[in-house]
PDB file of C-alpha atoms in Angstrom:
ATOM      1  CA  MET A  88      -0.110   0.284  -0.077  1.00  0.00           C
ATOM      2  CA  THR A  89       2.727   2.267  -0.423  1.00  0.00           C
ATOM      3  CA  GLU A  90       2.342   2.516  -4.632  1.00  0.00           C
ATOM      4  CA  THR A  91       4.084   5.299  -6.560  1.00  0.00           C
ATOM      5  CA  ILE A  92       1.314   8.087  -6.025  1.00  0.00           C
ATOM      6  CA  ASP A  93       0.564  10.264  -9.420  1.00  0.00           C
ATOM      7  CA  ARG A  94       1.310  13.761  -8.645  1.00  0.00           C
ATOM      8  CA  ALA A  95      -1.753  15.274 -11.101  1.00  0.00           C
ATOM      9  CA  THR A  96      -4.221  12.586  -9.739  1.00  0.00           C
ATOM     10  CA  LEU A  97      -3.392  13.404  -5.802  1.00  0.00           C
ATOM     11  CA  ILE A  98      -3.565  17.097  -6.152  1.00  0.00           C
ATOM     12  CA  ASP A  99      -7.035  17.107  -8.343  1.00  0.00           C
ATOM     13  CA  LEU A 100      -8.371  14.590  -5.242  1.00  0.00           C
ATOM     14  CA  LEU A 101      -6.664  17.301  -3.031  1.00  0.00           C
ATOM     15  CA  SER A 102      -8.200  20.039  -4.255  1.00  0.00           C
ATOM     16  CA  ARG A 103     -11.962  17.821  -4.518  1.00  0.00           C
ATOM     17  CA  GLN A 104     -11.672  17.248  -0.782  1.00  0.00           C
ATOM     18  CA  TRP A 105     -11.219  20.461  -0.149  1.00  0.00           C
ATOM     19  CA  GLU A 106     -14.435  21.352  -1.985  1.00  0.00           C
ATOM     20  CA  ALA A 107     -16.247  18.419   0.076  1.00  0.00           C
ATOM     21  CA  ILE A 108     -15.318  20.501   3.049  1.00  0.00           C
ATOM     22  CA  ASP A 109     -16.344  23.547   1.688  1.00  0.00           C
ATOM     23  CA  ALA A 110     -19.736  22.370   0.548  1.00  0.00           C
ATOM     24  CA  LEU A 111     -20.278  20.970   4.162  1.00  0.00           C
ATOM     25  CA  ILE A 112     -19.572  24.382   5.875  1.00  0.00           C
ATOM     26  CA  ALA A 113     -20.717  27.200   3.463  1.00  0.00           C
ATOM     27  CA  PRO A 114     -24.232  27.012   4.842  1.00  0.00           C
ATOM     28  CA  LEU A 115     -23.837  27.172   8.651  1.00  0.00           C
ATOM     29  CA  ASP A 116     -24.945  29.895  10.691  1.00  0.00           C
ATOM     30  CA  GLU A 117     -22.704  31.018  13.880  1.00  0.00           C
ATOM     31  CA  GLN A 118     -24.470  28.165  16.131  1.00  0.00           C
ATOM     32  CA  ARG A 119     -23.718  25.595  13.748  1.00  0.00           C
ATOM     33  CA  TRP A 120     -20.221  26.494  13.891  1.00  0.00           C
ATOM     34  CA  ARG A 121     -19.452  25.938  17.125  1.00  0.00           C
ATOM     35  CA  THR A 122     -21.081  22.760  17.327  1.00  0.00           C
ATOM     36  CA  PRO A 123     -19.190  20.053  19.466  1.00  0.00           C
ATOM     37  CA  SER A 124     -17.459  17.204  17.403  1.00  0.00           C
ATOM     38  CA  SER A 125     -15.955  14.090  18.536  1.00  0.00           C
ATOM     39  CA  LEU A 126     -12.575  15.691  18.548  1.00  0.00           C
ATOM     40  CA  PRO A 127     -11.843  16.190  22.503  1.00  0.00           C
ATOM     41  CA  GLY A 128     -12.125  19.990  22.825  1.00  0.00           C
ATOM     42  CA  TRP A 129     -12.742  21.054  19.157  1.00  0.00           C
ATOM     43  CA  THR A 130     -15.919  22.069  17.289  1.00  0.00           C
ATOM     44  CA  VAL A 131     -17.018  22.071  13.731  1.00  0.00           C
ATOM     45  CA  PHE A 132     -15.238  25.708  13.619  1.00  0.00           C
ATOM     46  CA  ASP A 133     -12.019  24.381  15.279  1.00  0.00           C
ATOM     47  CA  ILE A 134     -11.851  21.588  12.676  1.00  0.00           C
ATOM     48  CA  VAL A 135     -12.154  23.746   9.934  1.00  0.00           C
ATOM     49  CA  ALA A 136      -9.387  26.042  11.873  1.00  0.00           C
ATOM     50  CA  HIS A 137      -7.288  22.902  11.989  1.00  0.00           C
ATOM     51  CA  VAL A 138      -7.263  22.393   8.622  1.00  0.00           C
ATOM     52  CA  ILE A 139      -6.522  26.248   7.430  1.00  0.00           C
ATOM     53  CA  GLY A 140      -3.646  26.226   9.934  1.00  0.00           C
ATOM     54  CA  THR A 141      -1.808  23.229   8.358  1.00  0.00           C
ATOM     55  CA  GLU A 142      -2.434  24.368   4.903  1.00  0.00           C
ATOM     56  CA  SER A 143      -0.855  27.834   6.098  1.00  0.00           C
ATOM     57  CA  PHE A 144       2.036  26.323   7.937  1.00  0.00           C
ATOM     58  CA  LEU A 145       2.683  24.514   4.115  1.00  0.00           C
ATOM     59  CA  LEU A 146       2.680  27.368   2.917  1.00  0.00           C
ATOM     60  CA  GLY A 147       5.000  29.366   5.216  1.00  0.00           C
ATOM     61  CA  ASP A 148       2.680  31.252   7.289  1.00  0.00           C
ATOM     62  CA  ARG A 149       2.856  31.713  10.787  1.00  0.00           C
ATOM     63  CA  PRO A 150      -0.091  31.772  13.461  1.00  0.00           C
ATOM     64  CA  PRO A 151      -1.753  34.702  13.823  1.00  0.00           C
ATOM     65  CA  ALA A 152      -0.825  36.938  16.625  1.00  0.00           C
ATOM     66  CA  HIS A 153      -2.322  36.464  20.147  1.00  0.00           C
ATOM     67  CA  ASP A 154      -5.498  38.738  20.646  1.00  0.00           C
ATOM     68  CA  PRO A 155      -3.908  40.790  24.058  1.00  0.00           C
ATOM     69  CA  THR A 156      -7.628  40.947  25.234  1.00  0.00           C
ATOM     70  CA  ARG A 157      -7.986  37.223  25.404  1.00  0.00           C
ATOM     71  CA  ALA A 158      -6.651  35.028  28.417  1.00  0.00           C
ATOM     72  CA  LYS A 159      -3.575  33.168  26.666  1.00  0.00           C
ATOM     73  CA  THR A 160      -4.048  29.336  26.787  1.00  0.00           C
ATOM     74  CA  ASP A 161      -1.002  27.350  27.413  1.00  0.00           C
ATOM     75  CA  VAL A 162      -1.954  24.540  25.032  1.00  0.00           C
ATOM     76  CA  ARG A 163       0.827  22.229  26.359  1.00  0.00           C
ATOM     77  CA  THR A 164      -1.633  21.746  29.504  1.00  0.00           C
ATOM     78  CA  LEU A 165      -4.492  20.372  27.559  1.00  0.00           C
ATOM     79  CA  PRO A 166      -4.878  16.716  28.105  1.00  0.00           C
ATOM     80  CA  TYR A 167      -5.409  15.962  24.266  1.00  0.00           C
ATOM     81  CA  VAL A 168      -2.174  17.571  23.290  1.00  0.00           C
ATOM     82  CA  ARG A 169       0.512  14.718  23.407  1.00  0.00           C
ATOM     83  CA  ASN A 170       2.997  15.793  21.100  1.00  0.00           C
ATOM     84  CA  GLU A 171       4.590  18.531  19.294  1.00  0.00           C
ATOM     85  CA  THR A 172       2.392  18.447  16.359  1.00  0.00           C
ATOM     86  CA  ALA A 173      -0.771  18.656  18.381  1.00  0.00           C
ATOM     87  CA  VAL A 174       0.744  21.816  20.300  1.00  0.00           C
ATOM     88  CA  LEU A 175       1.280  23.442  16.633  1.00  0.00           C
ATOM     89  CA  ASN A 176      -2.353  22.463  15.678  1.00  0.00           C
ATOM     90  CA  GLU A 177      -3.803  23.684  19.069  1.00  0.00           C
ATOM     91  CA  ILE A 178      -1.837  27.207  18.555  1.00  0.00           C
ATOM     92  CA  TRP A 179      -3.403  27.384  15.121  1.00  0.00           C
ATOM     93  CA  VAL A 180      -6.961  26.517  16.517  1.00  0.00           C
ATOM     94  CA  ASP A 181      -6.887  29.006  19.504  1.00  0.00           C
ATOM     95  CA  ARG A 182      -5.505  31.829  17.689  1.00  0.00           C
ATOM     96  CA  LEU A 183      -8.114  31.664  15.004  1.00  0.00           C
ATOM     97  CA  ARG A 184     -10.869  30.821  17.564  1.00  0.00           C
ATOM     98  CA  PRO A 185     -12.160  34.294  18.358  1.00  0.00           C
ATOM     99  CA  LEU A 186     -13.203  34.764  14.332  1.00  0.00           C
ATOM    100  CA  PRO A 187     -16.654  34.645  13.206  1.00  0.00           C
ATOM    101  CA  GLY A 188     -17.600  31.697  11.125  1.00  0.00           C
ATOM    102  CA  ALA A 189     -18.302  33.723   8.306  1.00  0.00           C
ATOM    103  CA  ARG A 190     -14.764  34.883   8.294  1.00  0.00           C
ATOM    104  CA  LEU A 191     -13.004  31.754   8.817  1.00  0.00           C
ATOM    105  CA  LEU A 192     -15.127  30.432   5.492  1.00  0.00           C
ATOM    106  CA  GLU A 193     -13.550  33.229   3.702  1.00  0.00           C
ATOM    107  CA  LEU A 194     -10.120  32.634   5.266  1.00  0.00           C
ATOM    108  CA  TYR A 195     -10.513  28.721   4.334  1.00  0.00           C
ATOM    109  CA  ARG A 196     -11.144  29.611   0.687  1.00  0.00           C
ATOM    110  CA  GLU A 197      -8.189  32.145   0.326  1.00  0.00           C
ATOM    111  CA  VAL A 198      -5.694  29.836   1.787  1.00  0.00           C
ATOM    112  CA  ILE A 199      -7.219  26.412  -0.365  1.00  0.00           C
ATOM    113  CA  ASP A 200      -6.759  28.818  -3.136  1.00  0.00           C
ATOM    114  CA  ARG A 201      -2.686  29.484  -2.558  1.00  0.00           C
ATOM    115  CA  ARG A 202      -2.490  25.645  -2.036  1.00  0.00           C
ATOM    116  CA  ARG A 203      -3.952  24.778  -4.927  1.00  0.00           C
ATOM    117  CA  THR A 204      -1.591  27.454  -6.812  1.00  0.00           C
ATOM    118  CA  ALA A 205       1.315  26.332  -4.819  1.00  0.00           C
ATOM    119  CA  LEU A 206       0.585  22.575  -5.769  1.00  0.00           C
ATOM    120  CA  ALA A 207       0.298  23.444  -9.278  1.00  0.00           C
ATOM    121  CA  ALA A 208       3.529  25.316  -9.382  1.00  0.00           C
ATOM    122  CA  MET A 209       5.416  22.427  -7.901  1.00  0.00           C
ATOM    123  CA  ASP A 210       8.059  20.372 -10.413  1.00  0.00           C
ATOM    124  CA  ASP A 211       8.544  16.890 -10.099  1.00  0.00           C
ATOM    125  CA  ALA A 212      11.641  17.405  -8.283  1.00  0.00           C
ATOM    126  CA  GLU A 213       9.825  18.963  -5.561  1.00  0.00           C
ATOM    127  CA  TRP A 214       7.297  16.657  -5.438  1.00  0.00           C
ATOM    128  CA  GLU A 215      10.002  13.727  -4.786  1.00  0.00           C
ATOM    129  CA  LYS A 216      11.962  15.941  -2.532  1.00  0.00           C
ATOM    130  CA  GLU A 217      12.059  14.258   1.152  1.00  0.00           C
ATOM    131  CA  THR A 218      10.467  16.426   3.821  1.00  0.00           C
ATOM    132  CA  VAL A 219       9.391  16.048   7.477  1.00  0.00           C
ATOM    133  CA  SER A 220       6.068  14.616   7.732  1.00  0.00           C
ATOM    134  CA  PRO A 221       3.626  13.567  10.733  1.00  0.00           C
ATOM    135  CA  ILE A 222       4.742  10.000   9.936  1.00  0.00           C
ATOM    136  CA  GLY A 223       8.257  10.781   9.686  1.00  0.00           C
ATOM    137  CA  GLN A 224      10.878  11.393   6.495  1.00  0.00           C
ATOM    138  CA  VAL A 225       8.997  11.003   3.665  1.00  0.00           C
ATOM    139  CA  THR A 226       8.546  12.389  -0.175  1.00  0.00           C
ATOM    140  CA  TYR A 227       6.286  15.737  -0.217  1.00  0.00           C
ATOM    141  CA  GLY A 228       3.900  13.459  -2.700  1.00  0.00           C
ATOM    142  CA  ARG A 229       3.617  10.659   0.470  1.00  0.00           C
ATOM    143  CA  PHE A 230       2.813  13.837   2.466  1.00  0.00           C
ATOM    144  CA  MET A 231       0.269  14.590   0.664  1.00  0.00           C
ATOM    145  CA  ARG A 232      -1.480  11.732   0.880  1.00  0.00           C
ATOM    146  CA  VAL A 233      -1.547  11.863   4.524  1.00  0.00           C
ATOM    147  CA  ARG A 234      -3.031  15.342   3.562  1.00  0.00           C
ATOM    148  CA  LEU A 235      -5.626  14.257   1.732  1.00  0.00           C
ATOM    149  CA  PHE A 236      -6.223  11.231   4.589  1.00  0.00           C
ATOM    150  CA  ASP A 237      -6.347  13.904   7.244  1.00  0.00           C
ATOM    151  CA  CYS A 238      -8.758  16.517   5.157  1.00  0.00           C
ATOM    152  CA  TRP A 239     -11.116  13.515   4.188  1.00  0.00           C
ATOM    153  CA  MET A 240     -11.004  12.050   7.694  1.00  0.00           C
ATOM    154  CA  HIS A 241     -11.970  15.634   9.082  1.00  0.00           C
ATOM    155  CA  GLU A 242     -14.874  15.848   6.508  1.00  0.00           C
ATOM    156  CA  LEU A 243     -16.260  12.815   8.150  1.00  0.00           C
ATOM    157  CA  ASP A 244     -15.579  14.509  11.835  1.00  0.00           C
ATOM    158  CA  ILE A 245     -17.520  17.334  10.358  1.00  0.00           C
ATOM    159  CA  ALA A 246     -20.422  15.474   9.045  1.00  0.00           C
ATOM    160  CA  ASP A 247     -20.809  13.586  11.855  1.00  0.00           C
ATOM    161  CA  ALA A 248     -20.830  16.416  14.133  1.00  0.00           C
ATOM    162  CA  LEU A 249     -23.784  18.063  11.958  1.00  0.00           C
ATOM    163  CA  GLY A 250     -25.721  14.765  11.835  1.00  0.00           C
ATOM    164  CA  VAL A 251     -25.505  14.705   8.043  1.00  0.00           C
ATOM    165  CA  ARG A 252     -24.290  11.709   5.599  1.00  0.00           C
ATOM    166  CA  VAL A 253     -21.581  12.219   3.072  1.00  0.00           C
ATOM    167  CA  ALA A 254     -20.162   9.918   0.402  1.00  0.00           C
ATOM    168  CA  GLU A 255     -17.148   8.040   1.884  1.00  0.00           C
ATOM    169  CA  GLY A 256     -16.165   5.685  -1.006  1.00  0.00           C
ATOM    170  CA  GLY A 257     -15.107   6.964  -4.335  1.00  0.00           C
ATOM    171  CA  PRO A 258     -11.714   7.957  -5.796  1.00  0.00           C
ATOM    172  CA  ARG A 259     -10.966  10.389  -2.396  1.00  0.00           C
ATOM    173  CA  GLY A 260     -12.197   7.978  -0.190  1.00  0.00           C
ATOM    174  CA  GLU A 261     -10.210   5.130  -1.874  1.00  0.00           C
ATOM    175  CA  MET A 262      -6.797   6.972  -1.706  1.00  0.00           C
ATOM    176  CA  ALA A 263      -7.369   8.447   1.856  1.00  0.00           C
ATOM    177  CA  PHE A 264      -8.168   4.577   3.171  1.00  0.00           C
ATOM    178  CA  ALA A 265      -5.077   3.235   1.317  1.00  0.00           C
ATOM    179  CA  GLU A 266      -3.120   5.755   3.767  1.00  0.00           C
ATOM    180  CA  PHE A 267      -5.191   4.900   6.461  1.00  0.00           C
ATOM    181  CA  ALA A 268      -4.856   1.049   6.045  1.00  0.00           C
ATOM    182  CA  GLY A 269      -1.163   1.256   5.888  1.00  0.00           C
ATOM    183  CA  SER A 270      -0.828   1.552   9.401  1.00  0.00           C
ATOM    184  CA  ILE A 271      -3.312  -1.290  10.240  1.00  0.00           C
ATOM    185  CA  PRO A 272      -0.870  -4.439  10.497  1.00  0.00           C
ATOM    186  CA  ARG A 273       1.265  -2.289  12.979  1.00  0.00           C
ATOM    187  CA  VAL A 274      -1.431  -1.477  14.953  1.00  0.00           C
ATOM    188  CA  VAL A 275      -2.754  -5.211  15.159  1.00  0.00           C
ATOM    189  CA  ALA A 276       1.035  -6.171  16.390  1.00  0.00           C
ATOM    190  CA  LYS A 277       1.571  -3.688  18.578  1.00  0.00           C
ATOM    191  CA  LYS A 278      -1.677  -2.225  20.372  1.00  0.00           C
ATOM    192  CA  GLY A 279      -3.730  -5.686  19.469  1.00  0.00           C
ATOM    193  CA  GLU A 280      -0.861  -7.915  20.633  1.00  0.00           C
ATOM    194  CA  ALA A 281      -1.533 -10.488  17.801  1.00  0.00           C
ATOM    195  CA  PRO A 282       0.824 -13.605  18.651  1.00  0.00           C
ATOM    196  CA  ASP A 283       2.965 -14.659  15.727  1.00  0.00           C
ATOM    197  CA  GLY A 284       0.910 -16.972  13.799  1.00  0.00           C
ATOM    198  CA  ALA A 285      -2.041 -14.993  13.886  1.00  0.00           C
ATOM    199  CA  ARG A 286      -4.007 -14.623  10.400  1.00  0.00           C
ATOM    200  CA  ILE A 287      -6.441 -11.915  11.034  1.00  0.00           C
ATOM    201  CA  ALA A 288      -9.131 -10.986   8.199  1.00  0.00           C
ATOM    202  CA  PHE A 289     -11.247  -7.955   8.619  1.00  0.00           C
ATOM    203  CA  ALA A 290     -14.011  -8.104   6.344  1.00  0.00           C
ATOM    204  CA  LEU A 291     -15.306  -4.507   5.546  1.00  0.00           C
ATOM    205  CA  THR A 292     -18.643  -3.676   4.523  1.00  0.00           C
ATOM    206  CA  GLY A 293     -20.344  -0.534   3.187  1.00  0.00           C
ATOM    207  CA  PRO A 294     -18.687   2.053   0.796  1.00  0.00           C
ATOM    208  CA  LEU A 295     -15.201   0.972   1.260  1.00  0.00           C
ATOM    209  CA  ALA A 296     -16.101  -2.978   1.246  1.00  0.00           C
ATOM    210  CA  ARG A 297     -13.038  -5.193   1.001  1.00  0.00           C
ATOM    211  CA  THR A 298     -11.113  -7.656   3.128  1.00  0.00           C
ATOM    212  CA  LEU A 299      -7.869  -7.048   4.696  1.00  0.00           C
ATOM    213  CA  ARG A 300      -5.875 -10.146   5.520  1.00  0.00           C
ATOM    214  CA  ILE A 301      -2.869  -9.588   7.915  1.00  0.00           C
ATOM    215  CA  GLN A 302      -0.644 -12.202   8.974  1.00  0.00           C
ATOM    216  CA  VAL A 303       1.602 -12.334  11.782  1.00  0.00           C
ATOM    217  CA  ALA A 304       5.012 -13.844  10.853  1.00  0.00           C
ATOM    218  CA  GLY A 305       7.848 -12.289  12.893  1.00  0.00           C
ATOM    219  CA  ARG A 306       5.950  -9.269  11.847  1.00  0.00           C
ATOM    220  CA  ALA A 307       2.519  -8.124  10.845  1.00  0.00           C
ATOM    221  CA  SER A 308       2.176  -8.024   7.392  1.00  0.00           C
ATOM    222  CA  TYR A 309      -0.833  -7.779   4.356  1.00  0.00           C
ATOM    223  CA  VAL A 310      -1.170 -10.948   2.402  1.00  0.00           C
ATOM    224  CA  ASP A 311      -3.118 -11.800  -0.468  1.00  0.00           C
ATOM    225  CA  ALA A 312      -4.067 -15.012   1.214  1.00  0.00           C
ATOM    226  CA  PHE A 313      -3.512 -17.013   4.435  1.00  0.00           C
ATOM    227  CA  ASP A 314      -1.427 -19.974   4.693  1.00  0.00           C
ATOM    228  CA  GLY A 315      -4.296 -21.770   6.558  1.00  0.00           C
ATOM    229  CA  PRO A 316      -7.249 -21.063   8.197  1.00  0.00           C
ATOM    230  CA  ALA A 317      -7.992 -17.425   9.675  1.00  0.00           C
ATOM    231  CA  THR A 318      -7.489 -17.102  13.392  1.00  0.00           C
ATOM    232  CA  VAL A 319     -10.133 -14.507  13.685  1.00  0.00           C
ATOM    233  CA  GLU A 320     -12.363 -12.621  11.017  1.00  0.00           C
ATOM    234  CA  ILE A 321     -14.178  -9.671  12.013  1.00  0.00           C
ATOM    235  CA  THR A 322     -16.868  -8.283  10.135  1.00  0.00           C
ATOM    236  CA  VAL A 323     -17.646  -4.284  10.523  1.00  0.00           C
ATOM    237  CA  ASP A 324     -18.737  -1.759   8.092  1.00  0.00           C
ATOM    238  CA  SER A 325     -15.762   0.630   6.736  1.00  0.00           C
ATOM    239  CA  GLY A 326     -17.006   3.926   7.935  1.00  0.00           C
ATOM    240  CA  LEU A 327     -17.003   2.338  11.706  1.00  0.00           C
ATOM    241  CA  PHE A 328     -13.794   0.628  11.057  1.00  0.00           C
ATOM    242  CA  VAL A 329     -12.160   4.105   9.885  1.00  0.00           C
ATOM    243  CA  ARG A 330     -13.475   6.036  12.729  1.00  0.00           C
ATOM    244  CA  LEU A 331     -12.122   3.040  15.308  1.00  0.00           C
ATOM    245  CA  GLY A 332      -8.738   3.582  13.897  1.00  0.00           C
ATOM    246  CA  GLY A 333      -9.083   7.256  14.373  1.00  0.00           C
ATOM    247  CA  GLY A 334     -10.283   7.272  17.955  1.00  0.00           C
ATOM    248  CA  ARG A 335     -13.778   8.765  16.868  1.00  0.00           C
ATOM    249  CA  THR A 336     -15.354   5.878  18.757  1.00  0.00           C
ATOM    250  CA  THR A 337     -15.135   2.907  20.501  1.00  0.00           C
ATOM    251  CA  ALA A 338     -15.650  -0.780  19.820  1.00  0.00           C
ATOM    252  CA  GLU A 339     -18.150  -0.882  23.226  1.00  0.00           C
ATOM    253  CA  GLU A 340     -20.170   1.536  21.851  1.00  0.00           C
ATOM    254  CA  HIS A 341     -21.062  -0.581  18.741  1.00  0.00           C
ATOM    255  CA  VAL A 342     -20.944  -3.992  19.918  1.00  0.00           C
ATOM    256  CA  ASP A 343     -24.172  -4.939  17.951  1.00  0.00           C
ATOM    257  CA  GLU A 344     -22.114  -3.488  14.526  1.00  0.00           C
ATOM    258  CA  ILE A 345     -18.925  -6.115  14.864  1.00  0.00           C
ATOM    259  CA  THR A 346     -19.204  -9.533  14.250  1.00  0.00           C
ATOM    260  CA  ILE A 347     -16.197 -11.801  15.333  1.00  0.00           C
ATOM    261  CA  GLU A 348     -15.525 -15.336  14.065  1.00  0.00           C
ATOM    262  CA  GLY A 349     -12.568 -17.527  15.618  1.00  0.00           C
ATOM    263  CA  ASP A 350     -10.640 -16.417  18.259  1.00  0.00           C
ATOM    264  CA  ASP A 351     -13.104 -14.222  20.506  1.00  0.00           C
ATOM    265  CA  GLU A 352     -10.637 -12.931  22.734  1.00  0.00           C
ATOM    266  CA  LEU A 353      -7.950 -11.862  20.170  1.00  0.00           C
ATOM    267  CA  GLY A 354     -10.747 -10.326  18.099  1.00  0.00           C
ATOM    268  CA  GLN A 355     -11.994  -8.220  20.766  1.00  0.00           C
ATOM    269  CA  ARG A 356      -8.718  -6.765  21.676  1.00  0.00           C
ATOM    270  CA  LEU A 357      -8.068  -5.993  18.311  1.00  0.00           C
ATOM    271  CA  VAL A 358     -11.261  -3.842  17.707  1.00  0.00           C
ATOM    272  CA  ARG A 359     -10.795  -1.964  21.296  1.00  0.00           C
ATOM    273  CA  HIS A 360      -7.038  -1.243  20.307  1.00  0.00           C
ATOM    274  CA  LEU A 361      -7.227   0.226  16.806  1.00  0.00           C
ATOM    275  CA  ALA A 362      -7.331   3.631  17.623  1.00  0.00           C
ATOM    276  CA  PHE A 363      -3.779   5.189  16.102  1.00  0.00           C
ATOM    277  CA  THR A 364      -4.079   8.313  14.448  1.00  0.00           C
ATOM    278  CA  ILE A 365      -2.674  11.675  16.094  1.00  0.00           C
TER     279      ILE A 365
END
């Protein structure tokens, strides 16, 4: 799941992803902007402020100056801020929070237009250049697939908060899911403590239906087929699977939506320890 990423395709999908977020937030009044989300401490407004902050950072911008009329927040003391990436995220959110929703929408559009221009101007050498990202040192192109996943996930967060449904499949969802799924074998082995020799199948239903087969042989990795019967098969909707991996909900809240066949103890442990995103 680390295939070469076509630059034109990914830039187009990023642009479409930003449009999808715009479509969700454009009709909001001030009250709806401040709807709480599943992300600790963040409203719909804050999610959009976070997207603005990250894309602004990639443009070389610094966070706005602190408003001296507001009490200063030490973001490092917030219980959900656990690393330096989260510190930077929270600074941007905190500095933008005093804006009205209508102005945040304007700012979102301004920043996204600048990002589209910057991406269109990049050449192949810049796209392949190694850069620091939330997943370590990777090419800029791979970093942009991480950005697609992050923005896609936040589209789902906004939709869930507002109580509306959005299309989770299609080209954007497929590429975002590929980025997400690349971490699942490591999560299964490390957090789920799948033992050596385990053969784990996640049978996903819904808009991103597929079967993910993971075999543990020294390390956990995807396989096309098992060399024996599955140790456990977990059937779950793809949307719920992504939300579990994103730490947006817990398996305990969805016991009737998850089916486990085979080693029940291992299956229960895996679905309860899927969360891995920042």
